Protein backbone atom coordinates (compact mmCIF):
# COMPACT_ATOMS: atom_id res chain seq x y z
CA UNK A 1 0.00 0.00 0.00
CA UNK A 2 1.16 3.55 -0.73
CA UNK A 3 0.21 6.49 1.47
CA UNK A 4 1.20 10.14 1.36
CA UNK A 5 1.84 11.72 4.76
CA UNK A 6 1.83 15.29 6.03
CA UNK A 7 2.09 17.06 9.39
CA UNK A 8 -0.08 20.19 9.60
CA UNK A 9 0.43 22.93 12.16
CA UNK A 10 -2.71 24.69 13.36
CA UNK A 11 -1.09 26.74 16.11
CA UNK A 12 1.91 27.37 18.30
CA UNK A 13 2.92 28.90 21.62
CA UNK A 14 6.20 30.75 21.68
CA UNK A 15 7.56 30.12 25.18
CA UNK A 16 6.57 26.70 26.47
CA UNK A 17 8.58 25.50 29.50
CA UNK A 18 10.77 22.57 28.51
CA UNK A 19 10.40 21.18 32.02
CA UNK A 20 6.82 20.26 31.02
CA UNK A 21 8.08 18.22 28.08
CA UNK A 22 10.71 16.19 29.94
CA UNK A 23 10.12 14.48 33.27
CA UNK A 24 12.50 15.54 36.07
CA UNK A 25 14.44 17.96 33.85
CA UNK A 26 14.22 21.46 35.36
CA UNK A 27 16.05 24.53 34.09
CA UNK A 28 15.94 23.56 30.41
CA UNK A 29 14.50 26.88 29.31
CA UNK A 30 11.65 27.29 26.85
CA UNK A 31 10.69 25.98 23.43
CA UNK A 32 8.43 27.25 20.66
CA UNK A 33 5.87 24.46 20.70
CA UNK A 34 3.64 23.77 17.70
CA UNK A 35 0.22 22.12 17.83
CA UNK A 36 -0.18 19.72 14.92
CA UNK A 37 -2.15 16.82 13.49
CA UNK A 38 -1.45 14.29 10.75
CA UNK A 39 -2.90 13.74 7.28
CA UNK A 40 -2.62 10.40 5.47
CA UNK A 41 -3.91 9.98 1.92
CA UNK A 42 -4.11 7.29 -0.74
CA UNK A 43 -5.80 7.42 -4.11
CA UNK A 44 -9.22 7.01 -2.50
CA UNK A 45 -8.80 7.49 1.26
CA UNK A 46 -8.29 10.54 3.48
CA UNK A 47 -7.36 9.88 7.11
CA UNK A 48 -6.54 12.22 9.99
CA UNK A 49 -4.35 11.36 12.93
CA UNK A 50 -5.93 13.52 15.66
CA UNK A 51 -8.09 16.56 14.94
CA UNK A 52 -6.64 19.45 16.94
CA UNK A 53 -8.92 22.01 18.59
CA UNK A 54 -10.50 25.38 17.84
CA UNK A 55 -11.59 27.46 20.83
CA UNK A 56 -11.00 31.21 21.29
CA UNK A 57 -11.17 30.98 25.08
CA UNK A 58 -8.38 28.40 25.10
CA UNK A 59 -6.36 30.52 22.68
CA UNK A 60 -6.58 33.42 25.14
CA UNK A 61 -5.65 31.22 28.09
CA UNK A 62 -2.59 29.80 26.35
CA UNK A 63 -1.51 33.22 25.12
CA UNK A 64 -1.67 34.59 28.67
CA UNK A 65 0.51 31.71 29.91
CA UNK A 66 3.02 31.31 27.09
CA UNK A 67 3.42 34.63 25.29
CA UNK A 68 3.07 34.98 21.53
CA UNK A 69 0.74 32.46 19.89
CA UNK A 70 -0.78 31.85 16.45
CA UNK A 71 -3.89 29.77 15.67
CA UNK A 72 -6.10 28.63 12.83
CA UNK A 73 -8.95 26.12 12.86
CA UNK A 74 -7.81 22.62 11.81
CA UNK A 75 -10.36 22.64 8.96
CA UNK A 76 -8.63 25.78 7.66
CA UNK A 77 -5.22 24.12 7.94
CA UNK A 78 -6.58 21.26 5.83
CA UNK A 79 -8.00 23.70 3.29
CA UNK A 80 -4.46 24.96 2.74
CA UNK A 81 -3.53 21.55 1.34
CA UNK A 82 -6.74 21.15 -0.64
CA UNK A 83 -8.71 18.84 1.66
CA UNK A 84 -12.33 19.77 2.56
CA UNK A 85 -13.71 18.30 5.81
CA UNK A 86 -16.26 16.11 4.02
CA UNK A 87 -13.40 14.29 2.27
CA UNK A 88 -12.07 12.92 5.57
CA UNK A 89 -13.34 9.33 5.95
CA UNK A 90 -11.39 8.21 9.03
CA UNK A 91 -10.02 9.75 12.24
CA UNK A 92 -7.41 7.96 14.34
CA UNK A 93 -7.18 9.52 17.81
CA UNK A 94 -3.94 8.95 19.69
CA UNK A 95 -5.61 9.94 22.97
CA UNK A 96 -8.39 12.01 24.50
CA UNK A 97 -6.84 15.41 25.16
CA UNK A 98 -8.43 18.64 23.98
CA UNK A 99 -5.63 19.53 21.56
CA UNK A 100 -5.83 16.11 19.88
CA UNK A 101 -9.56 15.31 19.96
CA UNK A 102 -11.18 18.74 20.09
CA UNK A 103 -12.53 18.96 16.55
CA UNK A 104 -14.01 15.52 15.95
CA UNK A 105 -17.38 17.17 15.29
CA UNK A 106 -15.88 19.14 12.38
CA UNK A 107 -15.65 15.89 10.38
CA UNK A 108 -19.11 14.32 10.72
CA UNK A 109 -18.60 11.76 7.95
CA UNK A 110 -15.47 10.21 9.45
CA UNK A 111 -15.26 6.91 11.31
CA UNK A 112 -13.35 7.42 14.58
CA UNK A 113 -10.91 4.93 16.10
CA UNK A 114 -9.60 5.18 19.67
CA UNK A 115 -8.54 2.73 22.34
CA UNK A 116 -11.45 1.50 24.48
CA UNK A 117 -9.18 1.79 27.51
CA UNK A 118 -8.79 5.54 26.85
CA UNK A 119 -12.54 6.17 26.96
CA UNK A 120 -13.23 3.83 29.86
CA UNK A 121 -10.42 5.36 31.90
CA UNK A 122 -11.65 8.87 31.21
CA UNK A 123 -15.21 8.03 32.28
CA UNK A 124 -13.95 6.38 35.46
CA UNK A 125 -11.73 9.35 36.27
CA UNK A 126 -14.53 11.84 35.59
CA UNK A 127 -16.71 10.01 38.12
CA UNK A 128 -14.16 10.46 40.91
CA UNK A 129 -14.28 13.33 43.44
CA UNK A 130 -13.08 16.78 42.40
CA UNK A 131 -9.75 16.30 44.17
CA UNK A 132 -8.75 13.90 41.35
CA UNK A 133 -9.28 16.57 38.68
CA UNK A 134 -5.67 16.22 37.46
CA UNK A 135 -6.68 13.01 35.69
CA UNK A 136 -9.21 14.79 33.45
CA UNK A 137 -7.76 18.31 33.30
CA UNK A 138 -6.68 18.16 29.66
CA UNK A 139 -9.40 15.82 28.38
CA UNK A 140 -12.05 16.53 25.76
CA UNK A 141 -15.08 16.08 27.99
CA UNK A 142 -17.68 15.54 25.26
CA UNK A 143 -15.71 12.96 23.25
CA UNK A 144 -17.65 9.94 24.62
CA UNK A 145 -20.92 11.58 23.53
CA UNK A 146 -19.55 12.25 20.05
CA UNK A 147 -18.40 8.64 19.71
CA UNK A 148 -21.79 7.30 20.80
CA UNK A 149 -23.55 9.33 18.12
CA UNK A 150 -21.46 8.37 15.08
CA UNK A 151 -19.55 5.45 13.52
CA UNK A 152 -16.69 4.64 15.89
CA UNK A 153 -14.48 1.73 16.85
CA UNK A 154 -13.24 1.33 20.42
CA UNK A 155 -10.07 -0.68 19.94
CA UNK A 156 -8.86 -3.37 22.32
CA UNK A 157 -5.12 -3.41 21.74
CA UNK A 158 -3.68 -3.69 18.24
CA UNK A 159 -5.83 -3.17 15.15
CA UNK A 160 -5.54 -2.51 11.42
CA UNK A 161 -7.48 0.66 10.64
CA UNK A 162 -6.73 0.48 6.90
CA UNK A 163 -4.32 -1.48 4.71
CA UNK A 164 -0.83 -0.62 5.93
CA UNK A 165 -2.09 1.47 8.88
CA UNK A 166 -1.84 -0.18 12.28
CA UNK A 167 -2.91 1.07 15.71
CA UNK A 168 -0.61 0.00 18.54
CA UNK A 169 -1.48 0.56 22.20
CA UNK A 170 0.75 2.67 24.44
CA UNK A 171 -1.18 2.10 27.64
CA UNK A 172 -0.20 3.81 30.89
CA UNK A 173 2.29 6.12 29.21
CA UNK A 174 1.05 9.64 28.38
CA UNK A 175 -2.50 8.55 29.22
CA UNK A 176 -4.12 5.31 30.34
CA UNK A 177 -5.18 4.36 26.81
CA UNK A 178 -2.81 6.16 24.45
CA UNK A 179 -2.00 4.62 21.08
CA UNK A 180 0.39 5.29 18.21
CA UNK A 181 -0.34 5.01 14.50
CA UNK A 182 2.11 3.08 12.32
CA UNK A 183 1.95 3.68 8.57
CA UNK A 184 3.87 1.13 6.50
CA UNK A 185 4.51 2.19 2.92
CA UNK A 186 5.73 -0.14 0.21
CA UNK A 187 8.07 2.53 -1.26
CA UNK A 188 9.63 3.95 1.92
CA UNK A 189 8.90 1.78 4.95
CA UNK A 190 7.33 2.54 8.32
CA UNK A 191 6.43 5.87 9.91
CA UNK A 192 5.06 6.27 13.44
CA UNK A 193 2.69 9.02 14.57
CA UNK A 194 3.63 9.10 18.25
CA UNK A 195 0.87 11.34 19.59
CA UNK A 196 2.15 12.79 22.88
CA UNK A 197 4.43 9.84 23.55
CA UNK A 198 7.08 11.98 21.89
CA UNK A 199 6.76 15.72 22.40
CA UNK A 200 10.23 16.53 21.17
CA UNK A 201 12.98 14.60 19.41
CA UNK A 202 14.92 15.17 22.63
CA UNK A 203 12.63 12.65 24.34
CA UNK A 204 14.15 9.90 22.20
CA UNK A 205 17.50 11.42 21.21
CA UNK A 206 18.39 12.76 24.66
CA UNK A 207 18.50 16.27 26.07
CA UNK A 208 20.70 18.24 23.67
CA UNK A 209 21.43 14.99 21.80
CA UNK A 210 23.17 13.03 24.56
CA UNK A 211 21.45 9.79 23.52
CA UNK A 212 19.78 9.11 26.89
CA UNK A 213 16.00 8.80 26.73
CA UNK A 214 14.21 11.71 28.42
CA UNK A 215 10.77 10.47 29.52
CA UNK A 216 7.80 12.65 28.61
CA UNK A 217 6.42 15.10 31.14
CA UNK A 218 2.72 15.90 31.77
CA UNK A 219 1.94 12.18 31.95
CA UNK A 220 -0.63 10.24 33.94
CA UNK A 221 1.26 7.01 33.30
CA UNK A 222 4.63 5.62 34.32
CA UNK A 223 8.04 6.88 33.21
CA UNK A 224 9.33 3.31 33.42
CA UNK A 225 6.50 2.07 31.18
CA UNK A 226 7.25 4.87 28.72
CA UNK A 227 10.95 3.99 28.59
CA UNK A 228 10.19 0.42 27.54
CA UNK A 229 7.54 1.57 25.08
CA UNK A 230 9.81 4.19 23.50
CA UNK A 231 12.64 1.68 23.14
CA UNK A 232 10.34 -0.83 21.41
CA UNK A 233 8.91 1.90 19.18
CA UNK A 234 12.38 2.96 18.07
CA UNK A 235 13.50 -0.63 17.57
CA UNK A 236 10.54 -1.07 15.21
CA UNK A 237 11.93 1.62 12.90
CA UNK A 238 15.54 0.50 13.08
CA UNK A 239 16.49 3.23 15.55
CA UNK A 240 15.82 5.98 12.98
CA UNK A 241 14.31 8.80 15.05
CA UNK A 242 13.30 10.67 11.89
CA UNK A 243 10.63 7.99 11.39
CA UNK A 244 8.94 8.99 14.65
CA UNK A 245 6.51 11.83 13.92
CA UNK A 246 5.79 14.16 16.88
CA UNK A 247 3.02 16.77 16.99
CA UNK A 248 4.69 19.30 19.33
CA UNK A 249 8.16 19.59 17.78
CA UNK A 250 9.24 22.61 15.73
CA UNK A 251 12.25 20.72 14.35
CA UNK A 252 9.98 18.78 11.96
CA UNK A 253 9.99 21.85 9.71
CA UNK A 254 13.75 21.38 9.28
CA UNK A 255 13.82 17.59 9.07
CA UNK A 256 11.22 17.36 6.30
CA UNK A 257 10.37 19.51 3.27
CA UNK A 258 8.09 22.20 4.63
CA UNK A 259 6.35 25.45 3.81
CA UNK A 260 5.52 28.44 6.00
CA UNK A 261 2.25 30.32 5.49
CA UNK A 262 1.70 34.04 5.95
CA UNK A 263 0.57 33.58 9.56
CA UNK A 264 3.75 31.68 10.47
CA UNK A 265 2.15 28.23 10.57
CA UNK A 266 3.67 25.30 8.68
CA UNK A 267 3.04 22.12 6.78
CA UNK A 268 5.64 19.34 6.51
CA UNK A 269 5.69 16.73 3.76
CA UNK A 270 6.82 13.43 5.25
CA UNK A 271 6.18 11.16 2.27
CA UNK A 272 4.62 11.37 -1.18
CA UNK A 273 4.44 7.60 -1.54
CA UNK A 274 0.80 7.84 -2.60
CA UNK A 275 1.75 9.79 -5.71
CA UNK A 276 0.12 13.06 -4.68
CA UNK A 277 1.53 16.38 -5.91
CA UNK A 278 3.68 18.30 -3.47
CA UNK A 279 1.58 20.67 -1.36
CA UNK A 280 4.83 22.14 -0.03
CA UNK A 281 5.97 23.17 -3.52
CA UNK A 282 2.53 24.55 -4.26
CA UNK A 283 2.52 26.57 -1.01
CA UNK A 284 5.99 27.94 -1.66
CA UNK A 285 5.08 29.11 -5.15
CA UNK A 286 1.44 30.03 -4.48
GROMACS .gro file of C-alpha atoms in nm:
model
  286
    1UNK     CA    1   0.000   0.000   0.000
    2UNK     CA    2   0.116   0.355  -0.073
    3UNK     CA    3   0.021   0.649   0.147
    4UNK     CA    4   0.120   1.014   0.136
    5UNK     CA    5   0.184   1.172   0.476
    6UNK     CA    6   0.183   1.529   0.603
    7UNK     CA    7   0.209   1.706   0.939
    8UNK     CA    8  -0.008   2.019   0.960
    9UNK     CA    9   0.043   2.293   1.216
   10UNK     CA   10  -0.271   2.469   1.336
   11UNK     CA   11  -0.109   2.674   1.611
   12UNK     CA   12   0.191   2.737   1.830
   13UNK     CA   13   0.292   2.890   2.162
   14UNK     CA   14   0.620   3.075   2.168
   15UNK     CA   15   0.756   3.012   2.518
   16UNK     CA   16   0.657   2.670   2.647
   17UNK     CA   17   0.858   2.550   2.950
   18UNK     CA   18   1.077   2.257   2.851
   19UNK     CA   19   1.040   2.118   3.202
   20UNK     CA   20   0.682   2.026   3.102
   21UNK     CA   21   0.808   1.822   2.808
   22UNK     CA   22   1.071   1.619   2.994
   23UNK     CA   23   1.012   1.448   3.327
   24UNK     CA   24   1.250   1.554   3.607
   25UNK     CA   25   1.444   1.796   3.385
   26UNK     CA   26   1.422   2.146   3.536
   27UNK     CA   27   1.605   2.453   3.409
   28UNK     CA   28   1.594   2.356   3.041
   29UNK     CA   29   1.450   2.688   2.931
   30UNK     CA   30   1.165   2.729   2.685
   31UNK     CA   31   1.069   2.598   2.343
   32UNK     CA   32   0.843   2.725   2.066
   33UNK     CA   33   0.587   2.446   2.070
   34UNK     CA   34   0.364   2.377   1.770
   35UNK     CA   35   0.022   2.212   1.783
   36UNK     CA   36  -0.018   1.972   1.492
   37UNK     CA   37  -0.215   1.682   1.349
   38UNK     CA   38  -0.145   1.429   1.075
   39UNK     CA   39  -0.290   1.374   0.728
   40UNK     CA   40  -0.262   1.040   0.547
   41UNK     CA   41  -0.391   0.998   0.192
   42UNK     CA   42  -0.411   0.729  -0.074
   43UNK     CA   43  -0.580   0.742  -0.411
   44UNK     CA   44  -0.922   0.701  -0.250
   45UNK     CA   45  -0.880   0.749   0.126
   46UNK     CA   46  -0.829   1.054   0.348
   47UNK     CA   47  -0.736   0.988   0.711
   48UNK     CA   48  -0.654   1.222   0.999
   49UNK     CA   49  -0.435   1.136   1.293
   50UNK     CA   50  -0.593   1.352   1.566
   51UNK     CA   51  -0.809   1.656   1.494
   52UNK     CA   52  -0.664   1.945   1.694
   53UNK     CA   53  -0.892   2.201   1.859
   54UNK     CA   54  -1.050   2.538   1.784
   55UNK     CA   55  -1.159   2.746   2.083
   56UNK     CA   56  -1.100   3.121   2.129
   57UNK     CA   57  -1.117   3.098   2.508
   58UNK     CA   58  -0.838   2.840   2.510
   59UNK     CA   59  -0.636   3.052   2.268
   60UNK     CA   60  -0.658   3.342   2.514
   61UNK     CA   61  -0.565   3.122   2.809
   62UNK     CA   62  -0.259   2.980   2.635
   63UNK     CA   63  -0.151   3.322   2.512
   64UNK     CA   64  -0.167   3.459   2.867
   65UNK     CA   65   0.051   3.171   2.991
   66UNK     CA   66   0.302   3.131   2.709
   67UNK     CA   67   0.342   3.463   2.529
   68UNK     CA   68   0.307   3.498   2.153
   69UNK     CA   69   0.074   3.246   1.989
   70UNK     CA   70  -0.078   3.185   1.645
   71UNK     CA   71  -0.389   2.977   1.567
   72UNK     CA   72  -0.610   2.863   1.283
   73UNK     CA   73  -0.895   2.612   1.286
   74UNK     CA   74  -0.781   2.262   1.181
   75UNK     CA   75  -1.036   2.264   0.896
   76UNK     CA   76  -0.863   2.578   0.766
   77UNK     CA   77  -0.522   2.412   0.794
   78UNK     CA   78  -0.658   2.126   0.583
   79UNK     CA   79  -0.800   2.370   0.329
   80UNK     CA   80  -0.446   2.496   0.274
   81UNK     CA   81  -0.353   2.155   0.134
   82UNK     CA   82  -0.674   2.115  -0.064
   83UNK     CA   83  -0.871   1.884   0.166
   84UNK     CA   84  -1.233   1.977   0.256
   85UNK     CA   85  -1.371   1.830   0.581
   86UNK     CA   86  -1.626   1.611   0.402
   87UNK     CA   87  -1.340   1.429   0.227
   88UNK     CA   88  -1.207   1.292   0.557
   89UNK     CA   89  -1.334   0.933   0.595
   90UNK     CA   90  -1.139   0.821   0.903
   91UNK     CA   91  -1.002   0.975   1.224
   92UNK     CA   92  -0.741   0.796   1.434
   93UNK     CA   93  -0.718   0.952   1.781
   94UNK     CA   94  -0.394   0.895   1.969
   95UNK     CA   95  -0.561   0.994   2.297
   96UNK     CA   96  -0.839   1.201   2.450
   97UNK     CA   97  -0.684   1.541   2.516
   98UNK     CA   98  -0.843   1.864   2.398
   99UNK     CA   99  -0.563   1.953   2.156
  100UNK     CA  100  -0.583   1.611   1.988
  101UNK     CA  101  -0.956   1.531   1.996
  102UNK     CA  102  -1.118   1.874   2.009
  103UNK     CA  103  -1.253   1.896   1.655
  104UNK     CA  104  -1.401   1.552   1.595
  105UNK     CA  105  -1.738   1.717   1.529
  106UNK     CA  106  -1.588   1.914   1.238
  107UNK     CA  107  -1.565   1.589   1.038
  108UNK     CA  108  -1.911   1.432   1.072
  109UNK     CA  109  -1.860   1.176   0.795
  110UNK     CA  110  -1.547   1.021   0.945
  111UNK     CA  111  -1.526   0.691   1.131
  112UNK     CA  112  -1.335   0.742   1.458
  113UNK     CA  113  -1.091   0.493   1.610
  114UNK     CA  114  -0.960   0.518   1.967
  115UNK     CA  115  -0.854   0.273   2.234
  116UNK     CA  116  -1.145   0.150   2.448
  117UNK     CA  117  -0.918   0.179   2.751
  118UNK     CA  118  -0.879   0.554   2.685
  119UNK     CA  119  -1.254   0.617   2.696
  120UNK     CA  120  -1.323   0.383   2.986
  121UNK     CA  121  -1.042   0.536   3.190
  122UNK     CA  122  -1.165   0.887   3.121
  123UNK     CA  123  -1.521   0.803   3.228
  124UNK     CA  124  -1.395   0.638   3.546
  125UNK     CA  125  -1.173   0.935   3.627
  126UNK     CA  126  -1.453   1.184   3.559
  127UNK     CA  127  -1.671   1.001   3.812
  128UNK     CA  128  -1.416   1.046   4.091
  129UNK     CA  129  -1.428   1.333   4.344
  130UNK     CA  130  -1.308   1.678   4.240
  131UNK     CA  131  -0.975   1.630   4.417
  132UNK     CA  132  -0.875   1.390   4.135
  133UNK     CA  133  -0.928   1.657   3.868
  134UNK     CA  134  -0.567   1.622   3.746
  135UNK     CA  135  -0.668   1.301   3.569
  136UNK     CA  136  -0.921   1.479   3.345
  137UNK     CA  137  -0.776   1.831   3.330
  138UNK     CA  138  -0.668   1.816   2.966
  139UNK     CA  139  -0.940   1.582   2.838
  140UNK     CA  140  -1.205   1.653   2.576
  141UNK     CA  141  -1.508   1.608   2.799
  142UNK     CA  142  -1.768   1.554   2.526
  143UNK     CA  143  -1.571   1.296   2.325
  144UNK     CA  144  -1.765   0.994   2.462
  145UNK     CA  145  -2.092   1.158   2.353
  146UNK     CA  146  -1.955   1.225   2.005
  147UNK     CA  147  -1.840   0.864   1.971
  148UNK     CA  148  -2.179   0.730   2.080
  149UNK     CA  149  -2.355   0.933   1.812
  150UNK     CA  150  -2.146   0.837   1.508
  151UNK     CA  151  -1.955   0.545   1.352
  152UNK     CA  152  -1.669   0.464   1.589
  153UNK     CA  153  -1.448   0.173   1.685
  154UNK     CA  154  -1.324   0.133   2.042
  155UNK     CA  155  -1.007  -0.068   1.994
  156UNK     CA  156  -0.886  -0.337   2.232
  157UNK     CA  157  -0.512  -0.341   2.174
  158UNK     CA  158  -0.368  -0.369   1.824
  159UNK     CA  159  -0.583  -0.317   1.515
  160UNK     CA  160  -0.554  -0.251   1.142
  161UNK     CA  161  -0.748   0.066   1.064
  162UNK     CA  162  -0.673   0.048   0.690
  163UNK     CA  163  -0.432  -0.148   0.471
  164UNK     CA  164  -0.083  -0.062   0.593
  165UNK     CA  165  -0.209   0.147   0.888
  166UNK     CA  166  -0.184  -0.018   1.228
  167UNK     CA  167  -0.291   0.107   1.571
  168UNK     CA  168  -0.061   0.000   1.854
  169UNK     CA  169  -0.148   0.056   2.220
  170UNK     CA  170   0.075   0.267   2.444
  171UNK     CA  171  -0.118   0.210   2.764
  172UNK     CA  172  -0.020   0.381   3.089
  173UNK     CA  173   0.229   0.612   2.921
  174UNK     CA  174   0.105   0.964   2.838
  175UNK     CA  175  -0.250   0.855   2.922
  176UNK     CA  176  -0.412   0.531   3.034
  177UNK     CA  177  -0.518   0.436   2.681
  178UNK     CA  178  -0.281   0.616   2.445
  179UNK     CA  179  -0.200   0.462   2.108
  180UNK     CA  180   0.039   0.529   1.821
  181UNK     CA  181  -0.034   0.501   1.450
  182UNK     CA  182   0.211   0.308   1.232
  183UNK     CA  183   0.195   0.368   0.857
  184UNK     CA  184   0.387   0.113   0.650
  185UNK     CA  185   0.451   0.219   0.292
  186UNK     CA  186   0.573  -0.014   0.021
  187UNK     CA  187   0.807   0.253  -0.126
  188UNK     CA  188   0.963   0.395   0.192
  189UNK     CA  189   0.890   0.178   0.495
  190UNK     CA  190   0.733   0.254   0.832
  191UNK     CA  191   0.643   0.587   0.991
  192UNK     CA  192   0.506   0.627   1.344
  193UNK     CA  193   0.269   0.902   1.457
  194UNK     CA  194   0.363   0.910   1.825
  195UNK     CA  195   0.087   1.134   1.959
  196UNK     CA  196   0.215   1.279   2.288
  197UNK     CA  197   0.443   0.984   2.355
  198UNK     CA  198   0.708   1.198   2.189
  199UNK     CA  199   0.676   1.572   2.240
  200UNK     CA  200   1.023   1.653   2.117
  201UNK     CA  201   1.298   1.460   1.941
  202UNK     CA  202   1.492   1.517   2.263
  203UNK     CA  203   1.263   1.265   2.434
  204UNK     CA  204   1.415   0.990   2.220
  205UNK     CA  205   1.750   1.142   2.121
  206UNK     CA  206   1.839   1.276   2.466
  207UNK     CA  207   1.850   1.627   2.607
  208UNK     CA  208   2.070   1.824   2.367
  209UNK     CA  209   2.143   1.499   2.180
  210UNK     CA  210   2.317   1.303   2.456
  211UNK     CA  211   2.145   0.979   2.352
  212UNK     CA  212   1.978   0.911   2.689
  213UNK     CA  213   1.600   0.880   2.673
  214UNK     CA  214   1.421   1.171   2.842
  215UNK     CA  215   1.077   1.047   2.952
  216UNK     CA  216   0.780   1.265   2.861
  217UNK     CA  217   0.642   1.510   3.114
  218UNK     CA  218   0.272   1.590   3.177
  219UNK     CA  219   0.194   1.218   3.195
  220UNK     CA  220  -0.063   1.024   3.394
  221UNK     CA  221   0.126   0.701   3.330
  222UNK     CA  222   0.463   0.562   3.432
  223UNK     CA  223   0.804   0.688   3.321
  224UNK     CA  224   0.933   0.331   3.342
  225UNK     CA  225   0.650   0.207   3.118
  226UNK     CA  226   0.725   0.487   2.872
  227UNK     CA  227   1.095   0.399   2.859
  228UNK     CA  228   1.019   0.042   2.754
  229UNK     CA  229   0.754   0.157   2.508
  230UNK     CA  230   0.981   0.419   2.350
  231UNK     CA  231   1.264   0.168   2.314
  232UNK     CA  232   1.034  -0.083   2.141
  233UNK     CA  233   0.891   0.190   1.918
  234UNK     CA  234   1.238   0.296   1.807
  235UNK     CA  235   1.350  -0.063   1.757
  236UNK     CA  236   1.054  -0.107   1.521
  237UNK     CA  237   1.193   0.162   1.290
  238UNK     CA  238   1.554   0.050   1.308
  239UNK     CA  239   1.649   0.323   1.555
  240UNK     CA  240   1.582   0.598   1.298
  241UNK     CA  241   1.431   0.880   1.505
  242UNK     CA  242   1.330   1.067   1.189
  243UNK     CA  243   1.063   0.799   1.139
  244UNK     CA  244   0.894   0.899   1.465
  245UNK     CA  245   0.651   1.183   1.392
  246UNK     CA  246   0.579   1.416   1.688
  247UNK     CA  247   0.302   1.677   1.699
  248UNK     CA  248   0.469   1.930   1.933
  249UNK     CA  249   0.816   1.959   1.778
  250UNK     CA  250   0.924   2.261   1.573
  251UNK     CA  251   1.225   2.072   1.435
  252UNK     CA  252   0.998   1.878   1.196
  253UNK     CA  253   0.999   2.185   0.971
  254UNK     CA  254   1.375   2.138   0.928
  255UNK     CA  255   1.382   1.759   0.907
  256UNK     CA  256   1.122   1.736   0.630
  257UNK     CA  257   1.037   1.951   0.327
  258UNK     CA  258   0.809   2.220   0.463
  259UNK     CA  259   0.635   2.545   0.381
  260UNK     CA  260   0.552   2.844   0.600
  261UNK     CA  261   0.225   3.032   0.549
  262UNK     CA  262   0.170   3.404   0.595
  263UNK     CA  263   0.057   3.358   0.956
  264UNK     CA  264   0.375   3.168   1.047
  265UNK     CA  265   0.215   2.823   1.057
  266UNK     CA  266   0.367   2.530   0.868
  267UNK     CA  267   0.304   2.212   0.678
  268UNK     CA  268   0.564   1.934   0.651
  269UNK     CA  269   0.569   1.673   0.376
  270UNK     CA  270   0.682   1.343   0.525
  271UNK     CA  271   0.618   1.116   0.227
  272UNK     CA  272   0.462   1.137  -0.118
  273UNK     CA  273   0.444   0.760  -0.154
  274UNK     CA  274   0.080   0.784  -0.260
  275UNK     CA  275   0.175   0.979  -0.571
  276UNK     CA  276   0.012   1.306  -0.468
  277UNK     CA  277   0.153   1.638  -0.591
  278UNK     CA  278   0.368   1.830  -0.347
  279UNK     CA  279   0.158   2.067  -0.136
  280UNK     CA  280   0.483   2.214  -0.003
  281UNK     CA  281   0.597   2.317  -0.352
  282UNK     CA  282   0.253   2.455  -0.426
  283UNK     CA  283   0.252   2.657  -0.101
  284UNK     CA  284   0.599   2.794  -0.166
  285UNK     CA  285   0.508   2.911  -0.515
  286UNK     CA  286   0.144   3.003  -0.448
   0.00000   0.00000   0.00000
